[in-house]
Backbone as a chain_set.jsonl record, in Angstrom:
{"seq": "MSDWTPEAGTPPVSPPEDVSPPEDVSTPEEPDLTQDGPVADAPSFEPAEPAPLGVGRTPTGRAEVDALLERLADADHLPADGHTEVYEDVHRGLKDALTSLDARPATAPGPPRPGPTPAYDNTHDHRS", "coords": {"N": [[15.15, -6.464, -38.342], [18.313, -6.635, -36.721], [20.151, -7.333, -33.752], [22.761, -7.88, -33.989], [26.196, -7.33, -33.643], [29.536, -6.775, -34.625], [32.534, -8.062, -32.987], [34.755, -5.929, -31.154], [37.596, -4.714, -32.932], [37.56, -6.444, -35.07], [37.384, -6.975, -38.625], [34.873, -5.293, -40.512], [31.894, -7.052, -41.306], [29.206, -8.426, -43.181], [26.006, -8.662, -41.613], [24.624, -11.764, -40.228], [22.262, -13.604, -42.166], [18.738, -13.611, -41.686], [17.501, -16.4, -40.058], [15.265, -18.897, -40.647], [12.934, -20.758, -38.527], [13.497, -24.275, -37.852], [11.702, -26.923, -39.555], [10.426, -28.738, -37.825], [9.779, -27.375, -35.508], [7.155, -26.1, -33.736], [4.919, -23.403, -33.96], [3.088, -21.067, -31.947], [-0.434, -21.098, -32.313], [-2.379, -18.605, -33.933], [-5.109, -16.816, -32.567], [-8.383, -17.255, -33.743], [-9.865, -14.65, -34.979], [-11.997, -14.134, -36.519], [-14.439, -14.964, -35.664], [-17.695, -14.307, -34.382], [-18.171, -12.359, -31.538], [-16.466, -12.32, -28.328], [-13.199, -13.681, -27.829], [-12.706, -16.753, -26.149], [-10.485, -17.08, -24.392], [-9.58, -14.543, -23.942], [-8.426, -11.832, -21.957], [-10.175, -10.164, -19.415], [-10.928, -6.791, -19.002], [-12.392, -5.564, -17.164], [-13.083, -4.35, -13.846], [-12.576, -6.435, -11.018], [-15.009, -7.965, -8.908], [-15.791, -6.779, -5.586], [-14.195, -8.507, -2.924], [-13.948, -10.325, 0.139], [-10.988, -10.18, 2.089], [-10.358, -12.029, 3.987], [-8.888, -11.736, 6.356], [-8.103, -12.383, 9.616], [-9.32, -11.044, 12.773], [-8.067, -10.238, 15.816], [-9.376, -9.935, 18.996], [-8.808, -7.092, 21.041], [-9.474, -6.425, 23.607], [-10.185, -3.89, 24.307], [-13.029, -2.165, 23.94], [-13.57, 0.034, 22.343], [-11.422, 0.042, 20.462], [-11.73, -2.484, 19.344], [-14.147, -2.164, 18.042], [-13.477, -0.37, 16.036], [-11.646, -1.896, 14.579], [-13.328, -3.823, 13.616], [-14.764, -2.281, 11.879], [-13.154, -2.169, 9.696], [-13.867, -4.349, 8.208], [-15.908, -3.447, 6.638], [-14.678, -2.401, 4.413], [-14.239, -4.606, 2.869], [-16.432, -5.085, 1.217], [-16.622, -3.074, -0.472], [-15.852, -1.207, -3.53], [-12.482, -0.522, -4.654], [-11.978, 2.232, -4.637], [-13.575, 3.081, -2.545], [-12.369, 2.289, -0.274], [-10.587, 4.127, 0.899], [-11.997, 6.026, 2.424], [-13.037, 4.382, 4.56], [-10.565, 3.39, 5.679], [-9.415, 5.84, 6.491], [-11.217, 6.713, 8.373], [-11.067, 4.649, 10.341], [-8.362, 4.967, 10.996], [-8.337, 7.575, 12.101], [-9.931, 7.101, 14.376], [-8.387, 5.191, 15.778], [-6.168, 6.712, 16.247], [-7.241, 8.669, 17.933], [-7.903, 7.034, 20.091], [-5.392, 6.21, 20.968], [-4.292, 8.722, 21.671], [-5.921, 9.338, 23.801], [-4.999, 7.712, 25.721], [-2.69, 8.966, 26.569], [-3.671, 11.134, 27.934], [-4.056, 12.872, 31.0], [-5.678, 11.606, 33.882], [-8.699, 12.999, 35.122], [-8.919, 14.938, 38.088], [-10.124, 13.643, 41.128], [-13.131, 14.601, 42.67], [-13.25, 16.313, 45.797], [-11.758, 17.045, 49.076], [-9.16, 19.456, 48.948], [-5.87, 18.412, 48.278], [-3.037, 18.408, 50.469], [-0.282, 20.501, 49.81], [3.282, 20.104, 48.955], [5.548, 19.974, 51.737], [7.63, 22.684, 52.737], [11.229, 22.73, 52.744], [12.421, 24.271, 54.676], [11.543, 26.389, 57.411], [9.545, 29.013, 56.777], [7.728, 30.622, 57.917], [7.981, 32.634, 59.818], [8.728, 35.939, 60.369], [11.768, 37.083, 60.563], [13.149, 39.766, 61.673], [15.655, 42.053, 62.407]], "CA": [[16.34, -5.785, -37.798], [19.083, -7.534, -35.905], [21.007, -6.78, -32.722], [24.075, -8.452, -34.171], [27.287, -6.384, -33.885], [30.829, -7.52, -34.676], [33.366, -7.795, -31.849], [35.727, -4.904, -31.362], [38.903, -5.054, -33.523], [37.437, -7.334, -36.208], [36.943, -6.217, -39.83], [33.407, -5.323, -40.717], [31.325, -8.072, -42.231], [27.72, -8.239, -43.273], [25.386, -9.456, -40.547], [24.096, -13.036, -40.718], [20.914, -13.558, -42.671], [17.697, -14.156, -40.788], [17.349, -17.855, -40.203], [13.86, -19.326, -40.302], [12.988, -21.888, -37.626], [13.403, -25.58, -38.521], [10.376, -27.35, -39.879], [9.806, -29.514, -36.784], [9.464, -26.516, -34.393], [5.802, -25.578, -33.919], [4.725, -22.015, -33.471], [1.737, -20.97, -31.369], [-1.468, -20.73, -33.285], [-3.03, -17.323, -33.758], [-6.532, -16.959, -32.315], [-9.284, -16.971, -34.863], [-10.577, -13.439, -34.664], [-13.133, -13.932, -37.405], [-15.66, -15.383, -35.045], [-18.502, -13.247, -33.781], [-18.119, -12.354, -30.109], [-15.151, -12.333, -27.754], [-12.46, -14.917, -27.774], [-12.889, -17.336, -24.832], [-9.332, -16.933, -23.52], [-9.215, -13.144, -23.887], [-8.479, -11.325, -20.62], [-11.23, -9.169, -19.168], [-10.383, -5.499, -18.477], [-13.348, -5.027, -16.206], [-12.638, -4.561, -12.535], [-13.107, -7.571, -10.309], [-16.002, -7.66, -7.833], [-15.135, -6.754, -4.308], [-14.164, -9.838, -2.217], [-13.303, -10.256, 1.458], [-9.558, -10.619, 2.154], [-10.244, -13.155, 4.902], [-7.901, -11.507, 7.398], [-8.723, -12.535, 10.988], [-9.118, -9.925, 13.657], [-7.968, -10.671, 17.218], [-9.885, -8.907, 19.933], [-7.785, -6.396, 21.881], [-9.943, -6.209, 24.99], [-10.67, -2.54, 24.424], [-14.253, -2.158, 23.089], [-13.456, 1.112, 21.313], [-10.45, -0.37, 19.412], [-12.297, -3.65, 18.645], [-15.226, -1.746, 17.118], [-12.777, 0.257, 14.926], [-11.113, -2.993, 13.797], [-14.472, -4.467, 12.902], [-15.141, -1.365, 10.852], [-12.31, -2.503, 8.575], [-14.599, -5.351, 7.39], [-16.762, -2.697, 5.664], [-13.985, -2.247, 3.152], [-14.279, -5.856, 2.098], [-17.566, -5.156, 0.339], [-16.643, -1.819, -1.278], [-14.837, -1.117, -4.544], [-11.229, -0.02, -4.127], [-12.05, 3.725, -4.406], [-14.278, 3.34, -1.311], [-11.506, 1.886, 0.865], [-9.92, 5.271, 1.54], [-12.913, 6.583, 3.476], [-13.024, 3.493, 5.712], [-9.281, 3.396, 6.29], [-9.18, 7.166, 7.158], [-12.093, 6.751, 9.555], [-10.452, 3.807, 11.329], [-7.113, 5.595, 11.416], [-8.658, 8.689, 12.99], [-10.42, 6.568, 15.638], [-7.281, 4.609, 16.484], [-5.313, 7.826, 16.723], [-7.891, 9.254, 19.134], [-7.779, 6.081, 21.19], [-4.038, 6.295, 21.482], [-4.175, 10.032, 22.326], [-6.689, 9.291, 25.099], [-4.154, 6.978, 26.722], [-1.722, 9.899, 27.122], [-4.308, 12.222, 28.657], [-4.039, 12.659, 32.453], [-7.044, 11.437, 34.4], [-9.242, 14.168, 35.828], [-8.745, 14.828, 39.52], [-11.335, 13.223, 41.786], [-13.666, 15.699, 43.55], [-13.035, 16.085, 47.288], [-11.01, 18.1, 49.706], [-7.912, 19.715, 48.298], [-4.787, 17.711, 48.861], [-2.054, 19.351, 50.928], [0.876, 20.595, 48.961], [4.498, 19.597, 49.595], [6.058, 20.841, 52.821], [8.936, 23.267, 52.382], [12.419, 22.148, 53.432], [12.782, 25.079, 55.755], [10.367, 27.057, 57.954], [9.519, 30.325, 56.288], [6.498, 31.246, 58.406], [8.263, 33.691, 60.742], [9.426, 37.118, 59.755], [12.903, 37.393, 61.455], [13.814, 41.045, 61.396], [16.394, 42.537, 63.478]], "C": [[17.035, -6.703, -36.811], [19.889, -6.726, -34.882], [22.436, -7.219, -32.867], [25.079, -7.287, -34.417], [28.605, -7.155, -33.837], [31.603, -7.166, -33.404], [34.366, -6.698, -32.2], [37.039, -5.431, -31.957], [38.772, -6.0, -34.696], [37.001, -6.536, -37.395], [35.498, -6.334, -39.96], [32.973, -6.414, -41.705], [29.829, -7.851, -42.238], [27.101, -9.152, -42.162], [24.834, -10.766, -41.089], [22.693, -12.853, -41.232], [19.962, -14.128, -41.655], [17.541, -15.594, -41.105], [15.948, -18.171, -39.789], [13.964, -20.535, -39.434], [12.921, -23.208, -38.392], [11.955, -25.994, -38.698], [9.704, -28.058, -38.659], [9.44, -28.694, -35.527], [8.077, -25.93, -34.673], [5.739, -24.177, -33.32], [3.295, -21.948, -32.906], [0.739, -20.511, -32.403], [-2.06, -19.378, -32.948], [-4.458, -17.573, -33.492], [-7.292, -16.608, -33.521], [-10.182, -15.816, -34.488], [-11.742, -13.172, -35.594], [-14.45, -14.358, -36.877], [-16.399, -14.186, -34.503], [-18.355, -13.418, -32.26], [-16.674, -12.45, -29.627], [-14.54, -13.704, -27.772], [-12.54, -15.465, -26.348], [-11.731, -17.048, -23.897], [-8.894, -15.48, -23.386], [-9.363, -12.595, -22.478], [-9.559, -10.251, -20.554], [-10.554, -7.937, -18.533], [-11.323, -4.85, -17.504], [-12.851, -5.253, -14.804], [-13.317, -5.721, -11.831], [-14.065, -7.112, -9.249], [-15.24, -7.641, -6.509], [-15.254, -8.123, -3.616], [-13.473, -9.638, -0.905], [-11.844, -10.766, 1.383], [-9.396, -11.792, 3.1], [-9.208, -12.955, 5.998], [-8.615, -11.56, 8.779], [-8.389, -11.364, 11.852], [-9.137, -10.476, 15.081], [-8.473, -9.607, 18.13], [-8.757, -8.354, 20.814], [-8.16, -6.304, 23.333], [-10.424, -4.825, 25.221], [-11.825, -2.387, 23.455], [-14.12, -1.115, 21.981], [-12.55, 0.644, 20.118], [-11.047, -1.566, 18.62], [-13.356, -3.23, 17.692], [-14.597, -1.097, 15.885], [-12.213, -0.865, 13.976], [-12.179, -3.722, 13.024], [-14.95, -3.648, 11.765], [-14.33, -1.656, 9.548], [-13.012, -3.547, 7.639], [-15.521, -4.667, 6.365], [-16.029, -2.484, 4.343], [-13.994, -3.455, 2.255], [-15.361, -5.887, 1.04], [-17.668, -3.897, -0.518], [-15.597, -1.936, -2.422], [-13.589, -0.415, -3.986], [-11.274, 1.467, -3.826], [-12.892, 4.071, -3.142], [-13.493, 2.986, -0.073], [-10.946, 3.095, 1.681], [-10.741, 5.806, 2.691], [-12.878, 5.711, 4.728], [-11.701, 3.53, 6.418], [-9.041, 4.719, 7.075], [-10.018, 7.262, 8.476], [-11.534, 5.919, 10.662], [-9.18, 4.411, 11.846], [-7.361, 6.742, 12.423], [-9.132, 8.181, 14.334], [-9.325, 5.969, 16.438], [-6.335, 5.656, 17.071], [-5.911, 8.466, 17.969], [-7.781, 8.372, 20.326], [-6.387, 6.151, 21.86], [-3.79, 7.647, 22.182], [-4.825, 10.004, 23.683], [-5.817, 8.586, 26.151], [-3.098, 7.927, 27.332], [-2.347, 11.019, 27.965], [-4.274, 11.871, 30.161], [-5.467, 12.471, 32.927], [-7.429, 12.698, 35.156], [-9.103, 13.869, 37.334], [-10.125, 14.494, 40.087], [-11.841, 14.381, 42.642], [-13.426, 15.314, 45.007], [-12.22, 17.197, 47.84], [-9.696, 18.282, 48.988], [-6.784, 18.932, 49.023], [-3.714, 18.734, 49.359], [-0.883, 19.35, 49.977], [2.122, 20.059, 49.6], [4.947, 20.512, 50.703], [7.403, 21.392, 52.447], [10.048, 22.64, 53.226], [12.835, 22.989, 54.595], [11.521, 25.874, 56.18], [10.484, 28.6, 57.521], [8.265, 31.107, 56.841], [6.766, 32.45, 59.343], [9.054, 34.782, 59.978], [10.556, 37.474, 60.784], [13.579, 38.674, 61.037], [14.575, 41.441, 62.629], [16.138, 44.014, 63.757]], "O": [[16.37, -7.482, -36.127], [20.257, -5.578, -35.131], [23.254, -6.972, -31.981], [24.856, -6.409, -35.251], [28.739, -8.101, -33.061], [31.374, -6.115, -32.806], [34.773, -6.543, -33.352], [37.535, -6.475, -31.534], [39.791, -6.349, -35.291], [36.319, -5.523, -37.24], [34.91, -7.345, -39.575], [33.582, -6.647, -42.749], [29.281, -7.159, -41.381], [27.609, -10.228, -41.846], [24.597, -10.878, -42.292], [21.987, -11.975, -40.736], [20.314, -15.005, -40.867], [17.458, -15.986, -42.269], [15.49, -17.769, -38.72], [14.933, -21.288, -39.536], [12.344, -23.254, -39.478], [11.073, -25.447, -38.037], [8.486, -27.956, -38.513], [8.862, -29.238, -34.586], [7.854, -25.334, -35.726], [6.402, -23.842, -32.339], [2.411, -22.687, -33.341], [1.023, -19.661, -33.246], [-2.221, -19.051, -31.772], [-5.034, -18.464, -34.115], [-6.882, -15.726, -34.275], [-11.157, -15.992, -33.757], [-12.402, -12.137, -35.498], [-15.481, -14.162, -37.521], [-15.791, -13.159, -34.199], [-18.413, -14.544, -31.766], [-15.762, -12.639, -30.431], [-15.221, -14.729, -27.739], [-12.446, -14.679, -25.405], [-11.956, -16.794, -22.713], [-7.877, -15.228, -22.739], [-10.376, -12.882, -21.839], [-9.808, -9.533, -21.522], [-9.717, -8.062, -17.639], [-11.096, -3.724, -17.062], [-12.227, -6.286, -14.563], [-14.508, -5.958, -12.029], [-13.953, -5.996, -8.742], [-14.241, -8.333, -6.312], [-16.279, -8.798, -3.716], [-12.514, -8.871, -0.817], [-11.56, -11.713, 0.65], [-8.388, -12.495, 3.028], [-8.691, -13.94, 6.524], [-9.595, -10.855, 9.024], [-7.332, -10.749, 11.712], [-10.11, -11.105, 15.497], [-8.029, -8.462, 18.042], [-7.877, -9.09, 21.261], [-7.302, -6.13, 24.199], [-11.038, -4.571, 26.258], [-11.616, -2.472, 22.245], [-14.505, -1.351, 20.836], [-12.888, 0.836, 18.95], [-10.894, -1.652, 17.402], [-13.5, -3.834, 16.629], [-15.127, -1.253, 14.785], [-12.306, -0.764, 12.752], [-11.951, -4.184, 11.906], [-15.479, -4.176, 10.786], [-14.81, -1.398, 8.444], [-12.752, -3.588, 6.436], [-15.865, -5.261, 5.343], [-16.653, -2.396, 3.285], [-13.786, -3.357, 1.046], [-15.245, -6.626, 0.062], [-18.668, -3.679, -1.202], [-14.606, -2.655, -2.302], [-13.663, 0.223, -2.936], [-10.667, 1.918, -2.855], [-12.915, 5.228, -2.722], [-13.884, 3.329, 1.043], [-10.854, 3.079, 2.908], [-10.235, 6.012, 3.794], [-12.711, 6.224, 5.835], [-11.669, 3.686, 7.639], [-8.522, 4.694, 8.192], [-9.582, 7.8, 9.495], [-11.499, 6.364, 11.81], [-8.937, 4.369, 13.052], [-6.685, 6.85, 13.445], [-8.778, 8.766, 15.358], [-9.272, 6.172, 17.651], [-5.799, 5.528, 18.172], [-5.204, 8.768, 18.931], [-7.592, 8.845, 21.446], [-6.237, 6.152, 23.082], [-3.118, 7.674, 23.213], [-4.31, 10.603, 24.627], [-5.925, 8.871, 27.344], [-2.664, 7.725, 28.466], [-1.632, 11.767, 28.632], [-4.445, 10.711, 30.535], [-6.377, 13.123, 32.414], [-6.586, 13.371, 35.749], [-9.162, 12.721, 37.773], [-11.148, 14.982, 39.607], [-11.042, 15.071, 43.276], [-13.407, 14.138, 45.371], [-11.996, 18.201, 47.164], [-9.163, 17.308, 48.456], [-6.785, 18.826, 50.249], [-3.52, 19.783, 48.744], [-0.534, 18.317, 49.405], [2.043, 19.579, 50.731], [4.743, 21.724, 50.619], [8.241, 20.674, 51.902], [9.795, 22.09, 54.298], [13.553, 22.491, 55.462], [10.57, 26.009, 55.41], [11.422, 29.304, 57.895], [7.843, 32.112, 56.269], [5.84, 33.211, 59.624], [9.886, 34.53, 59.106], [10.264, 38.123, 61.789], [14.458, 38.686, 60.174], [14.157, 41.177, 63.756], [16.726, 44.579, 64.679]]}, "num_chains": 1, "name": "protein.A"}
């Protein structure tokens, strides 16, 4: 089948005949599939073994965050379907660490602090 179409406005003509390649052009050889066993150059459809990505981790100075980032190394030795559990665990821990930064520190035990002083004196009952 050919994709040849005449230009618009020209009378219809029969499409050109298929032209075979010249004799001096070589075509790739077909693999010999009559051998027993797989062909040496055939691609493998088996999943690759887990391998570390080699991504460096820079310490943050916060022990909790550094421990979570080191947990990411566990994914290097797992198949791809095991990465989700590690990533979700690390994400949850990092989210908790960030949330703790927003929490107000607990008040220190001790005597109560005096409140703000009012702008006017309202301690007397001035009745006429």
